[in-house]
Amino acid sequence: MNHARTATPMAAVPDVREPRVMEVGDVVLIEVNEGDRASFVTIKAEGEVEIGKRQRVPVKALLGAPFGSTYEVIHGTGAVVRIGPECVDHEDVGSAPTEDERSNKNVSNKQEGAQQLSDGEISALRKKFTAEEVVEIITRYSKTFEDKTAFAQEKYRARKLKKHMTKFLARFPSPRHVCEQYFYNNANKTSYMRHDALSMLVNLGNIGAHAQPIVVDTCAGLVLGAVTNRMGGFGRLCNAFVGQSPMGMEAMLMMNLDENHLETVRHAAISDLVANRKKFQNASSVDEKANETERSTVEESEKKDRKFMKIKYADDEHMDEFAREGFTSLIVASLSVEPKATLEQLLPLCAPSAPFAVWFNAAQPLAEALHHLRNENIAINLTLHEPFLREQQVLPGRTHPVMTTDAGSG
């Protein structure tokens, strides 16, 4: 006897996740005219947000809108119009180049009098017309526009449109975008770390929820923030530092990490971690009281000085937990410590088979550390990577690598 079974089709579960909206206290990465200018701003309850030189927009235009919203500033009136995150300007994609018998060899970029309109007349046009209409009028009064090739005309329009139109994108400051912003504007603060190297560190360190990694970061908290974001508020993260207080964590504070994420982070000096590990292994209490008194004194003084950074130091319970269980992975991203000596100190703190990744801006210190680990049979599967990143221009008929690129990122 055959028994027929009918399968009931499962209804598609709609994605009910709502996009995160901008609220008071959030940090927003403002990108003006497709990245020509970019800056971090903090949303306040009232007032204005500066998006460029002598240009401000009311903060009410941002409050309650989802991250990723695009805005356009109307010249003359100063009004801000939200285009929306779903808006995609297909005109920017471009079209395939067409056959054109014209040539630009007789068109001079420095030809005086090519534009028949004066600066005052163009300023008056900006108050009356939209940016697209202003560009059309400018091209109409240009003596050399018709002599340009179709491709040159397209570039001319795009250049003028970017000059007379102000669009800005309210982007969520993810670890990648924070890394890119610092790399292209203030790279010395993050030790010139690029986002491809940052992603390699997080992946090679096997970072995930419920992990217990240890991080040494002197890149303005960039790596620490990326690891905290990847853990998603689950697990325990130890920020190990050299000296008596952690380094500045400016980049980490730009990532809009909530309390659940920050609660997983504990800060401890490398010397305290090493001493506590030895004490745990030897089951000895030599200088225990002196170490505890010194550590508590340092904690109280640092808490007062860095209260605004929400720093939470590892207490005795956390230190014992780190010593007993060991760390699930190790990430070192610091130019102020020597990789070989740091690994000799921190690898014994890790659990067996724990992965580790070390970033440095030069290959020689890493090669010395790799040679030492291989000779001493301390670790296996050791590799030395140098990431390379090149931007690609992707346009119909004009896809090619960008000719200029950045140097290696460690």
mmCIF file of C-alpha atoms in Angstrom:
data_model
loop_
_atom_site.group_PDB
_atom_site.id
_atom_site.type_symbol
_atom_site.label_atom_id
_atom_site.label_comp_id
_atom_site.label_asym_id
_atom_site.label_seq_id
_atom_site.Cartn_x
_atom_site.Cartn_y
_atom_site.Cartn_z
ATOM 1 C CA MET A 1 0.000 0.000 0.000
ATOM 2 C CA ASN A 2 1.317 3.367 -0.986
ATOM 3 C CA HIS A 3 0.860 6.238 1.340
ATOM 4 C CA ALA A 4 0.945 9.632 -0.301
ATOM 5 C CA ARG A 5 2.261 12.503 1.694
ATOM 6 C CA THR A 6 1.483 16.063 0.858
ATOM 7 C CA ALA A 7 3.918 18.755 1.848
ATOM 8 C CA THR A 8 2.481 21.993 3.037
ATOM 9 C CA PRO A 9 4.397 24.869 1.481
ATOM 10 C CA MET A 10 5.928 27.180 4.033
ATOM 11 C CA ALA A 11 4.927 30.760 3.687
ATOM 12 C CA ALA A 12 7.778 33.131 3.083
ATOM 13 C CA VAL A 13 8.692 34.925 6.257
ATOM 14 C CA PRO A 14 8.908 38.628 5.527
ATOM 15 C CA ASP A 15 11.925 40.552 6.719
ATOM 16 C CA VAL A 16 10.455 42.594 9.544
ATOM 17 C CA ARG A 17 13.734 44.201 10.524
ATOM 18 C CA GLU A 18 13.446 47.927 10.367
ATOM 19 C CA PRO A 19 16.419 50.066 9.401
ATOM 20 C CA ARG A 20 18.142 51.821 12.240
ATOM 21 C CA VAL A 21 17.185 55.453 12.449
ATOM 22 C CA MET A 22 19.313 58.375 13.546
ATOM 23 C CA GLU A 23 18.714 59.433 17.135
ATOM 24 C CA VAL A 24 20.138 61.959 19.553
ATOM 25 C CA GLY A 25 23.673 60.976 20.532
ATOM 26 C CA ASP A 26 24.375 58.881 17.438
ATOM 27 C CA VAL A 27 27.511 59.448 15.388
ATOM 28 C CA VAL A 28 26.859 59.871 11.666
ATOM 29 C CA LEU A 29 29.395 59.823 8.846
ATOM 30 C CA ILE A 30 28.444 62.626 6.459
ATOM 31 C CA GLU A 31 29.727 62.140 2.901
ATOM 32 C CA VAL A 32 29.255 65.179 0.660
ATOM 33 C CA ASN A 33 29.046 64.809 -3.134
ATOM 34 C CA GLU A 34 29.976 61.131 -3.299
ATOM 35 C CA GLY A 35 32.894 61.337 -0.904
ATOM 36 C CA ASP A 36 34.474 64.649 -1.929
ATOM 37 C CA ARG A 37 34.300 65.623 1.742
ATOM 38 C CA ALA A 38 33.478 63.458 4.711
ATOM 39 C CA SER A 39 33.314 64.040 8.442
ATOM 40 C CA PHE A 40 31.860 62.588 11.615
ATOM 41 C CA VAL A 41 29.053 64.489 13.312
ATOM 42 C CA THR A 42 27.182 63.799 16.540
ATOM 43 C CA ILE A 43 23.425 64.211 16.442
ATOM 44 C CA LYS A 44 22.074 66.658 19.015
ATOM 45 C CA ALA A 45 18.520 67.474 19.995
ATOM 46 C CA GLU A 46 18.627 70.943 18.441
ATOM 47 C CA GLY A 47 20.854 73.086 16.316
ATOM 48 C CA GLU A 48 22.595 72.537 12.999
ATOM 49 C CA VAL A 49 25.034 70.046 11.542
ATOM 50 C CA GLU A 50 28.050 71.242 9.592
ATOM 51 C CA ILE A 51 28.423 69.370 6.310
ATOM 52 C CA GLY A 52 31.055 71.515 4.663
ATOM 53 C CA LYS A 53 32.824 74.826 4.560
ATOM 54 C CA ARG A 54 30.348 77.503 5.627
ATOM 55 C CA GLN A 55 27.428 75.150 5.041
ATOM 56 C CA ARG A 56 25.086 73.854 7.720
ATOM 57 C CA VAL A 57 21.824 71.937 7.717
ATOM 58 C CA PRO A 58 19.224 71.691 10.494
ATOM 59 C CA VAL A 59 19.575 68.594 12.651
ATOM 60 C CA LYS A 60 15.823 68.015 12.466
ATOM 61 C CA ALA A 61 16.287 66.819 8.885
ATOM 62 C CA LEU A 62 18.370 63.887 10.175
ATOM 63 C CA LEU A 63 16.485 62.928 13.328
ATOM 64 C CA GLY A 64 14.213 59.935 12.795
ATOM 65 C CA ALA A 65 15.497 59.190 9.285
ATOM 66 C CA PRO A 66 17.182 55.841 8.591
ATOM 67 C CA PHE A 67 20.937 55.593 8.161
ATOM 68 C CA GLY A 68 21.843 55.637 4.487
ATOM 69 C CA SER A 69 19.477 58.469 3.629
ATOM 70 C CA THR A 70 20.564 60.829 0.890
ATOM 71 C CA TYR A 71 19.819 64.561 1.038
ATOM 72 C CA GLU A 72 20.056 67.456 -1.357
ATOM 73 C CA VAL A 73 20.583 71.042 -0.281
ATOM 74 C CA ILE A 74 18.615 73.553 -2.328
ATOM 75 C CA HIS A 75 20.826 76.536 -3.093
ATOM 76 C CA GLY A 76 19.446 79.942 -2.348
ATOM 77 C CA THR A 77 16.834 78.780 0.153
ATOM 78 C CA GLY A 78 19.082 76.386 2.097
ATOM 79 C CA ALA A 79 16.252 73.866 2.357
ATOM 80 C CA VAL A 80 17.170 70.206 2.788
ATOM 81 C CA VAL A 81 15.259 67.591 0.792
ATOM 82 C CA ARG A 82 15.574 63.942 1.660
ATOM 83 C CA ILE A 83 15.871 61.793 -1.456
ATOM 84 C CA GLY A 84 15.714 58.558 0.546
ATOM 85 C CA PRO A 85 17.890 55.464 0.980
ATOM 86 C CA GLU A 86 16.048 53.649 -1.781
ATOM 87 C CA CYS A 87 16.995 56.250 -4.378
ATOM 88 C CA VAL A 88 19.663 55.133 -6.854
ATOM 89 C CA ASP A 89 20.821 57.604 -9.451
ATOM 90 C CA HIS A 90 21.144 55.468 -12.560
ATOM 91 C CA GLU A 91 22.442 58.396 -14.553
ATOM 92 C CA ASP A 92 25.711 58.215 -12.659
ATOM 93 C CA VAL A 93 26.338 54.702 -13.958
ATOM 94 C CA GLY A 94 27.032 56.039 -17.420
ATOM 95 C CA SER A 95 26.542 54.458 -20.830
ATOM 96 C CA ALA A 96 28.774 52.692 -23.283
ATOM 97 C CA PRO A 97 30.956 55.042 -25.317
ATOM 98 C CA THR A 98 29.663 55.749 -28.817
ATOM 99 C CA GLU A 99 31.597 56.361 -31.996
ATOM 100 C CA ASP A 100 32.536 60.012 -32.168
ATOM 101 C CA GLU A 101 34.533 61.631 -34.952
ATOM 102 C CA ARG A 102 35.261 64.732 -32.902
ATOM 103 C CA SER A 103 38.565 65.192 -31.094
ATOM 104 C CA ASN A 104 39.628 67.179 -28.043
ATOM 105 C CA LYS A 105 43.061 68.052 -29.413
ATOM 106 C CA ASN A 106 41.901 71.498 -30.512
ATOM 107 C CA VAL A 107 39.987 72.202 -27.289
ATOM 108 C CA SER A 108 42.061 73.992 -24.667
ATOM 109 C CA ASN A 109 41.150 73.669 -21.015
ATOM 110 C CA LYS A 110 42.762 77.043 -20.321
ATOM 111 C CA GLN A 111 40.958 78.950 -23.063
ATOM 112 C CA GLU A 112 39.841 82.277 -21.653
ATOM 113 C CA GLY A 113 36.371 83.454 -22.501
ATOM 114 C CA ALA A 114 35.070 79.962 -23.211
ATOM 115 C CA GLN A 115 32.256 80.585 -20.738
ATOM 116 C CA GLN A 116 30.141 83.547 -21.694
ATOM 117 C CA LEU A 117 28.439 83.838 -18.300
ATOM 118 C CA SER A 118 30.114 85.763 -15.509
ATOM 119 C CA ASP A 119 30.446 84.541 -11.935
ATOM 120 C CA GLY A 120 27.749 86.936 -10.791
ATOM 121 C CA GLU A 121 25.327 85.691 -13.406
ATOM 122 C CA ILE A 122 25.974 82.068 -12.447
ATOM 123 C CA SER A 123 25.404 82.918 -8.778
ATOM 124 C CA ALA A 124 22.091 84.514 -9.699
ATOM 125 C CA LEU A 125 21.114 81.411 -11.670
ATOM 126 C CA ARG A 126 21.805 79.177 -8.656
ATOM 127 C CA LYS A 127 19.208 81.113 -6.664
ATOM 128 C CA LYS A 128 16.505 80.700 -9.287
ATOM 129 C CA PHE A 129 17.054 77.256 -10.818
ATOM 130 C CA THR A 130 17.936 73.762 -9.710
ATOM 131 C CA ALA A 131 21.466 72.405 -10.087
ATOM 132 C CA GLU A 132 20.556 70.382 -13.199
ATOM 133 C CA GLU A 133 19.028 73.432 -14.861
ATOM 134 C CA VAL A 134 22.046 75.580 -13.972
ATOM 135 C CA VAL A 135 24.399 73.049 -15.562
ATOM 136 C CA GLU A 136 22.306 72.943 -18.739
ATOM 137 C CA ILE A 137 22.433 76.754 -18.988
ATOM 138 C CA ILE A 138 26.198 76.760 -18.395
ATOM 139 C CA THR A 139 26.777 74.183 -21.133
ATOM 140 C CA ARG A 140 24.574 76.166 -23.493
ATOM 141 C CA TYR A 141 26.708 79.293 -23.005
ATOM 142 C CA SER A 142 30.030 77.440 -23.334
ATOM 143 C CA LYS A 143 31.877 78.106 -26.611
ATOM 144 C CA THR A 144 33.881 74.854 -26.511
ATOM 145 C CA PHE A 145 31.232 72.437 -25.290
ATOM 146 C CA GLU A 146 29.995 71.388 -28.732
ATOM 147 C CA ASP A 147 33.568 70.760 -29.906
ATOM 148 C CA LYS A 148 34.180 68.188 -27.153
ATOM 149 C CA THR A 149 33.652 64.476 -27.644
ATOM 150 C CA ALA A 150 30.576 62.824 -26.117
ATOM 151 C CA PHE A 151 32.720 61.336 -23.371
ATOM 152 C CA ALA A 152 34.308 64.724 -22.592
ATOM 153 C CA GLN A 153 30.866 66.347 -22.531
ATOM 154 C CA GLU A 154 29.679 63.767 -20.016
ATOM 155 C CA LYS A 155 32.678 64.431 -17.770
ATOM 156 C CA TYR A 156 32.133 68.197 -18.117
ATOM 157 C CA ARG A 157 28.494 67.899 -17.021
ATOM 158 C CA ALA A 158 29.410 65.664 -14.083
ATOM 159 C CA ARG A 159 32.122 68.098 -12.945
ATOM 160 C CA LYS A 160 29.818 71.113 -13.134
ATOM 161 C CA LEU A 161 26.986 69.226 -11.453
ATOM 162 C CA LYS A 162 29.209 68.292 -8.542
ATOM 163 C CA LYS A 163 30.247 71.941 -8.210
ATOM 164 C CA HIS A 164 26.746 73.430 -8.223
ATOM 165 C CA MET A 165 24.875 70.662 -6.409
ATOM 166 C CA THR A 166 25.275 69.672 -2.774
ATOM 167 C CA LYS A 167 24.240 66.110 -1.994
ATOM 168 C CA PHE A 168 25.231 64.329 1.148
ATOM 169 C CA LEU A 169 24.823 60.810 2.456
ATOM 170 C CA ALA A 170 24.173 60.101 6.150
ATOM 171 C CA ARG A 171 26.106 56.847 6.463
ATOM 172 C CA PHE A 172 26.210 54.501 9.456
ATOM 173 C CA PRO A 173 29.790 54.466 10.859
ATOM 174 C CA SER A 174 30.564 50.767 10.469
ATOM 175 C CA PRO A 175 34.127 49.594 11.257
ATOM 176 C CA ARG A 176 35.015 49.576 7.558
ATOM 177 C CA HIS A 177 33.754 53.115 6.919
ATOM 178 C CA VAL A 178 35.420 54.411 10.086
ATOM 179 C CA CYS A 179 38.684 52.787 8.981
ATOM 180 C CA GLU A 180 38.435 54.304 5.503
ATOM 181 C CA GLN A 181 37.617 57.748 6.871
ATOM 182 C CA TYR A 182 40.670 57.750 9.141
ATOM 183 C CA PHE A 183 42.915 56.229 6.462
ATOM 184 C CA TYR A 184 42.149 58.930 3.890
ATOM 185 C CA ASN A 185 41.934 61.903 6.283
ATOM 186 C CA ASN A 186 43.937 61.230 9.449
ATOM 187 C CA ALA A 187 45.881 58.026 8.883
ATOM 188 C CA ASN A 188 48.565 58.698 11.478
ATOM 189 C CA LYS A 189 46.017 58.239 14.269
ATOM 190 C CA THR A 190 45.264 54.662 13.196
ATOM 191 C CA SER A 191 48.877 53.838 12.253
ATOM 192 C CA TYR A 192 47.913 53.839 8.546
ATOM 193 C CA MET A 193 45.800 50.703 8.842
ATOM 194 C CA ARG A 194 43.640 50.039 5.805
ATOM 195 C CA HIS A 195 40.256 48.311 5.878
ATOM 196 C CA ASP A 196 41.501 45.207 4.027
ATOM 197 C CA ALA A 197 44.140 44.620 6.702
ATOM 198 C CA LEU A 198 41.531 45.212 9.397
ATOM 199 C CA SER A 199 39.219 42.583 7.897
ATOM 200 C CA MET A 200 42.095 40.091 7.689
ATOM 201 C CA LEU A 201 42.892 40.602 11.365
ATOM 202 C CA VAL A 202 39.297 40.012 12.446
ATOM 203 C CA ASN A 203 38.919 36.919 10.254
ATOM 204 C CA LEU A 204 42.283 35.353 11.059
ATOM 205 C CA GLY A 205 41.598 35.973 14.742
ATOM 206 C CA ASN A 206 38.423 33.848 14.434
ATOM 207 C CA ILE A 207 36.332 36.540 16.093
ATOM 208 C CA GLY A 208 32.685 35.746 16.711
ATOM 209 C CA ALA A 209 29.963 35.675 19.318
ATOM 210 C CA HIS A 210 30.781 34.067 22.697
ATOM 211 C CA ALA A 211 34.516 34.293 22.054
ATOM 212 C CA GLN A 212 37.095 35.453 24.587
ATOM 213 C CA PRO A 213 39.857 37.165 22.596
ATOM 214 C CA ILE A 214 42.697 39.358 23.782
ATOM 215 C CA VAL A 215 43.561 42.443 21.720
ATOM 216 C CA VAL A 216 46.574 44.755 21.810
ATOM 217 C CA ASP A 217 45.566 47.893 19.920
ATOM 218 C CA THR A 218 47.312 51.247 19.591
ATOM 219 C CA CYS A 219 45.401 52.262 16.430
ATOM 220 C CA ALA A 220 43.000 54.631 18.223
ATOM 221 C CA GLY A 221 40.785 51.697 19.175
ATOM 222 C CA LEU A 222 40.033 50.821 15.549
ATOM 223 C CA VAL A 223 40.784 47.102 15.901
ATOM 224 C CA LEU A 224 39.205 46.947 19.342
ATOM 225 C CA GLY A 225 36.000 48.484 18.006
ATOM 226 C CA ALA A 226 35.893 46.121 15.002
ATOM 227 C CA VAL A 227 36.326 43.085 17.273
ATOM 228 C CA THR A 228 33.674 44.373 19.676
ATOM 229 C CA ASN A 229 31.275 44.931 16.793
ATOM 230 C CA ARG A 230 31.891 41.429 15.405
ATOM 231 C CA MET A 231 31.217 39.792 18.778
ATOM 232 C CA GLY A 232 27.773 41.378 18.848
ATOM 233 C CA GLY A 233 27.616 41.878 22.610
ATOM 234 C CA PHE A 234 28.298 38.206 23.449
ATOM 235 C CA GLY A 235 31.439 36.888 25.094
ATOM 236 C CA ARG A 236 34.296 38.649 26.844
ATOM 237 C CA LEU A 237 36.973 40.816 25.255
ATOM 238 C CA CYS A 238 40.200 41.817 26.966
ATOM 239 C CA ASN A 239 41.977 44.962 25.815
ATOM 240 C CA ALA A 240 45.591 44.472 26.891
ATOM 241 C CA PHE A 241 47.737 47.596 27.125
ATOM 242 C CA VAL A 242 51.305 48.501 27.953
ATOM 243 C CA GLY A 243 51.864 50.766 30.930
ATOM 244 C CA GLN A 244 49.302 51.971 33.434
ATOM 245 C CA SER A 245 46.450 53.131 31.193
ATOM 246 C CA PRO A 246 44.979 52.187 27.788
ATOM 247 C CA MET A 247 45.650 54.152 24.646
ATOM 248 C CA GLY A 248 43.040 56.513 23.254
ATOM 249 C CA MET A 249 39.990 54.870 21.682
ATOM 250 C CA GLU A 250 38.707 57.685 19.496
ATOM 251 C CA ALA A 251 37.913 55.469 16.479
ATOM 252 C CA MET A 252 36.037 52.968 18.645
ATOM 253 C CA LEU A 253 33.774 55.694 19.996
ATOM 254 C CA MET A 254 32.754 56.597 16.427
ATOM 255 C CA MET A 255 31.150 53.194 15.746
ATOM 256 C CA ASN A 256 27.883 53.697 17.657
ATOM 257 C CA LEU A 257 28.475 50.694 19.888
ATOM 258 C CA ASP A 258 25.662 50.259 22.392
ATOM 259 C CA GLU A 259 25.900 49.296 26.049
ATOM 260 C CA ASN A 260 25.660 45.571 25.316
ATOM 261 C CA HIS A 261 28.770 45.763 23.142
ATOM 262 C CA LEU A 262 30.746 47.911 25.585
ATOM 263 C CA GLU A 263 29.812 45.644 28.490
ATOM 264 C CA THR A 264 31.850 42.807 26.958
ATOM 265 C CA VAL A 265 35.098 44.819 26.988
ATOM 266 C CA ARG A 266 37.497 44.686 29.918
ATOM 267 C CA HIS A 267 40.857 46.450 30.096
ATOM 268 C CA ALA A 268 43.960 45.040 31.764
ATOM 269 C CA ALA A 269 47.682 45.734 31.709
ATOM 270 C CA ILE A 270 49.833 43.087 30.046
ATOM 271 C CA SER A 271 52.046 42.927 33.126
ATOM 272 C CA ASP A 272 49.031 42.165 35.324
ATOM 273 C CA LEU A 273 47.813 39.447 32.975
ATOM 274 C CA VAL A 274 51.218 37.763 32.857
ATOM 275 C CA ALA A 275 51.676 37.968 36.625
ATOM 276 C CA ASN A 276 48.212 36.617 37.311
ATOM 277 C CA ARG A 277 48.781 33.728 34.888
ATOM 278 C CA LYS A 278 52.013 32.749 36.619
ATOM 279 C CA LYS A 279 50.347 33.040 39.979
ATOM 280 C CA PHE A 280 47.527 30.794 38.834
ATOM 281 C CA GLN A 281 49.892 28.182 37.413
ATOM 282 C CA ASN A 282 52.206 28.075 40.379
ATOM 283 C CA ALA A 283 49.367 28.348 42.925
ATOM 284 C CA SER A 284 51.533 30.830 44.763
ATOM 285 C CA SER A 285 50.512 33.993 46.593
ATOM 286 C CA VAL A 286 53.859 35.759 46.538
ATOM 287 C CA ASP A 287 53.337 39.507 46.434
ATOM 288 C CA GLU A 288 49.602 38.948 46.007
ATOM 289 C CA LYS A 289 48.529 41.725 48.331
ATOM 290 C CA ALA A 290 51.021 44.181 46.856
ATOM 291 C CA ASN A 291 49.896 43.439 43.302
ATOM 292 C CA GLU A 292 46.208 43.767 44.171
ATOM 293 C CA THR A 293 46.743 47.056 46.014
ATOM 294 C CA GLU A 294 48.761 48.498 43.154
ATOM 295 C CA ARG A 295 46.199 47.424 40.588
ATOM 296 C CA SER A 296 43.236 48.823 42.501
ATOM 297 C CA THR A 297 45.028 52.136 42.964
ATOM 298 C CA VAL A 298 45.689 52.380 39.237
ATOM 299 C CA GLU A 299 42.080 51.452 38.481
ATOM 300 C CA GLU A 300 40.604 54.200 40.639
ATOM 301 C CA SER A 301 42.836 56.913 39.231
ATOM 302 C CA GLU A 302 42.199 55.846 35.625
ATOM 303 C CA LYS A 303 38.456 55.602 36.106
ATOM 304 C CA LYS A 304 38.361 59.227 37.191
ATOM 305 C CA ASP A 305 40.506 60.369 34.264
ATOM 306 C CA ARG A 306 38.743 58.350 31.547
ATOM 307 C CA LYS A 307 35.199 58.098 32.774
ATOM 308 C CA PHE A 308 33.904 59.580 29.533
ATOM 309 C CA MET A 309 35.283 56.624 27.568
ATOM 310 C CA LYS A 310 33.288 54.079 29.600
ATOM 311 C CA ILE A 311 36.404 52.100 30.464
ATOM 312 C CA LYS A 312 35.835 49.061 32.643
ATOM 313 C CA TYR A 313 38.900 47.385 34.046
ATOM 314 C CA ALA A 314 39.176 43.675 34.684
ATOM 315 C CA ASP A 315 38.606 42.889 38.333
ATOM 316 C CA ASP A 316 40.027 39.923 40.230
ATOM 317 C CA GLU A 317 37.197 37.661 39.103
ATOM 318 C CA HIS A 318 37.819 38.444 35.442
ATOM 319 C CA MET A 319 41.587 38.070 35.861
ATOM 320 C CA ASP A 320 41.135 34.633 37.407
ATOM 321 C CA GLU A 321 38.748 33.680 34.615
ATOM 322 C CA PHE A 322 41.265 34.759 31.972
ATOM 323 C CA ALA A 323 44.033 32.786 33.706
ATOM 324 C CA ARG A 324 41.904 29.694 34.210
ATOM 325 C CA GLU A 325 40.217 29.416 30.799
ATOM 326 C CA GLY A 326 42.742 31.176 28.573
ATOM 327 C CA PHE A 327 41.923 33.395 25.605
ATOM 328 C CA THR A 328 40.331 31.927 22.494
ATOM 329 C CA SER A 329 42.412 34.119 20.161
ATOM 330 C CA LEU A 330 45.020 36.875 20.103
ATOM 331 C CA ILE A 331 45.212 39.983 17.892
ATOM 332 C CA VAL A 332 48.148 42.410 18.056
ATOM 333 C CA ALA A 333 47.926 45.678 16.122
ATOM 334 C CA SER A 334 50.500 48.040 17.564
ATOM 335 C CA LEU A 335 53.584 49.850 16.326
ATOM 336 C CA SER A 336 54.767 50.596 19.859
ATOM 337 C CA VAL A 337 55.549 46.972 20.766
ATOM 338 C CA GLU A 338 57.919 44.468 19.217
ATOM 339 C CA PRO A 339 56.009 41.487 17.739
ATOM 340 C CA LYS A 340 58.427 38.773 18.892
ATOM 341 C CA ALA A 341 58.602 39.932 22.516
ATOM 342 C CA THR A 342 54.850 40.536 22.653
ATOM 343 C CA LEU A 343 54.055 37.045 21.388
ATOM 344 C CA GLU A 344 56.419 35.521 23.934
ATOM 345 C CA GLN A 345 54.427 37.250 26.657
ATOM 346 C CA LEU A 346 50.882 36.755 25.397
ATOM 347 C CA LEU A 347 50.831 33.335 23.693
ATOM 348 C CA PRO A 348 51.063 31.503 27.061
ATOM 349 C CA LEU A 349 47.865 33.318 28.062
ATOM 350 C CA CYS A 350 45.922 31.731 25.187
ATOM 351 C CA ALA A 351 44.081 28.435 25.258
ATOM 352 C CA PRO A 352 45.513 25.478 23.291
ATOM 353 C CA SER A 353 45.031 25.722 19.503
ATOM 354 C CA ALA A 354 44.013 29.380 19.781
ATOM 355 C CA PRO A 355 44.598 31.335 16.533
ATOM 356 C CA PHE A 356 46.548 34.577 16.606
ATOM 357 C CA ALA A 357 47.245 37.410 14.152
ATOM 358 C CA VAL A 358 49.843 40.165 14.337
ATOM 359 C CA TRP A 359 49.812 43.359 12.268
ATOM 360 C CA PHE A 360 52.844 45.613 11.756
ATOM 361 C CA ASN A 361 53.718 48.204 9.128
ATOM 362 C CA ALA A 362 57.048 46.540 8.256
ATOM 363 C CA ALA A 363 57.851 42.967 7.258
ATOM 364 C CA GLN A 364 61.176 42.519 9.080
ATOM 365 C CA PRO A 365 59.862 42.395 12.690
ATOM 366 C CA LEU A 366 57.128 39.977 11.609
ATOM 367 C CA ALA A 367 59.647 37.778 9.788
ATOM 368 C CA GLU A 368 61.812 37.617 12.908
ATOM 369 C CA ALA A 369 58.818 36.631 15.017
ATOM 370 C CA LEU A 370 57.785 33.979 12.482
ATOM 371 C CA HIS A 371 61.321 32.542 12.396
ATOM 372 C CA HIS A 372 61.413 32.381 16.198
ATOM 373 C CA LEU A 373 58.038 30.630 16.462
ATOM 374 C CA ARG A 374 59.050 28.043 13.859
ATOM 375 C CA ASN A 375 62.414 27.286 15.421
ATOM 376 C CA GLU A 376 60.925 26.899 18.890
ATOM 377 C CA ASN A 377 57.976 24.820 17.607
ATOM 378 C CA ILE A 378 55.566 27.141 19.405
ATOM 379 C CA ALA A 379 52.972 27.410 16.618
ATOM 380 C CA ILE A 380 52.007 25.807 13.320
ATOM 381 C CA ASN A 381 50.492 27.027 10.053
ATOM 382 C CA LEU A 382 52.421 30.289 10.195
ATOM 383 C CA THR A 383 52.148 32.626 7.217
ATOM 384 C CA LEU A 384 53.199 36.158 6.380
ATOM 385 C CA HIS A 385 50.733 38.218 4.317
ATOM 386 C CA GLU A 386 50.935 41.635 2.676
ATOM 387 C CA PRO A 387 47.489 42.682 1.415
ATOM 388 C CA PHE A 388 47.210 44.636 -1.803
ATOM 389 C CA LEU A 389 44.190 46.740 -2.691
ATOM 390 C CA ARG A 390 43.400 48.421 -5.996
ATOM 391 C CA GLU A 391 40.164 50.205 -6.833
ATOM 392 C CA GLN A 392 38.403 49.282 -10.077
ATOM 393 C CA GLN A 393 36.435 51.623 -12.293
ATOM 394 C CA VAL A 394 33.389 49.679 -13.525
ATOM 395 C CA LEU A 395 31.567 51.429 -16.376
ATOM 396 C CA PRO A 396 30.108 50.137 -19.634
ATOM 397 C CA GLY A 397 33.016 49.837 -22.045
ATOM 398 C CA ARG A 398 35.387 51.626 -19.655
ATOM 399 C CA THR A 399 36.168 49.062 -16.944
ATOM 400 C CA HIS A 400 39.801 49.159 -15.808
ATOM 401 C CA PRO A 401 41.911 49.397 -12.644
ATOM 402 C CA VAL A 402 42.415 52.865 -11.236
ATOM 403 C CA MET A 403 45.919 53.951 -12.170
ATOM 404 C CA THR A 404 46.882 55.353 -8.783
ATOM 405 C CA THR A 405 46.659 53.343 -5.573
ATOM 406 C CA ASP A 406 47.952 53.359 -2.010
ATOM 407 C CA ALA A 407 51.010 51.631 -0.695
ATOM 408 C CA GLY A 408 50.886 48.405 1.290
ATOM 409 C CA SER A 409 49.005 48.318 4.550
ATOM 410 C CA GLY A 410 51.321 46.194 6.677
#
